[in-house]
C-alpha angles and dihedrals in degrees: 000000000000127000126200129194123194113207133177097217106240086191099104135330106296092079092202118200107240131179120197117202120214132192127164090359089294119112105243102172131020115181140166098050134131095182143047094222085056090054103046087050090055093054092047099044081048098046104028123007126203149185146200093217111210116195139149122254126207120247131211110213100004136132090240122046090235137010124220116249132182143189113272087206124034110270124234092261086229094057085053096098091049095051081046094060095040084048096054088049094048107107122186148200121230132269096071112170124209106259091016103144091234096175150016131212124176091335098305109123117232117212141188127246100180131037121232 
């Protein structure tokens, strides 16, 4: 059975129009696209999506209630809701320093994006 995924590319302006193709889990058709790089991001987004998660973490002693974090490395797009629940339970101590790894989950650095 064949798959087929409609994307805008979000690579540069042009915002092309591709369609990737899938059967038995292997691409067998990418079109619409004027670049390689457009191309290799619609694979991806159609293979294996993924995705930098910003939130925002609780801190204990700060001037501000939380602090924003971020992934330092783009997240399965499936594990998303997990990281989001670890995230909401994540409590810190201040200081907290813009670009401090305050946290690790499942390998993925967390960082800060904010001091507090």
């Amino acid at each position: 059975m064949t798959k087929t995924y409609r994307f805008t590319c979000i690579v540069c302006p042009l915002g092309c129009s591709i369609e990737v193709r899938i059967e038995d889990g292997k691409v067998i058709g990418v079109t619409g696209h004027t670049c390689p790089r457009g191309q290799e991001w619609a694979v991806e987004e159609a293979t294996n999506p993924r995705r930098i998660v910003m939130s925002v973490v609780r801190v204990k002693n700060g001037a501000l209630p939380t602090v924003s974090v971020k992934t330092a490395e783009p997240v399965p797009k499936e594990l998303i809701p997990e990281l989001m629940k670890f995230l909401a339970e994540l409590k810190l101590e201040a200081p907290v320093e813009i670009g401090e790894v305050v946290a690790e989950w499942n390998g993925i650095k967390i960082v800060a994006t904010r001091g507090a």
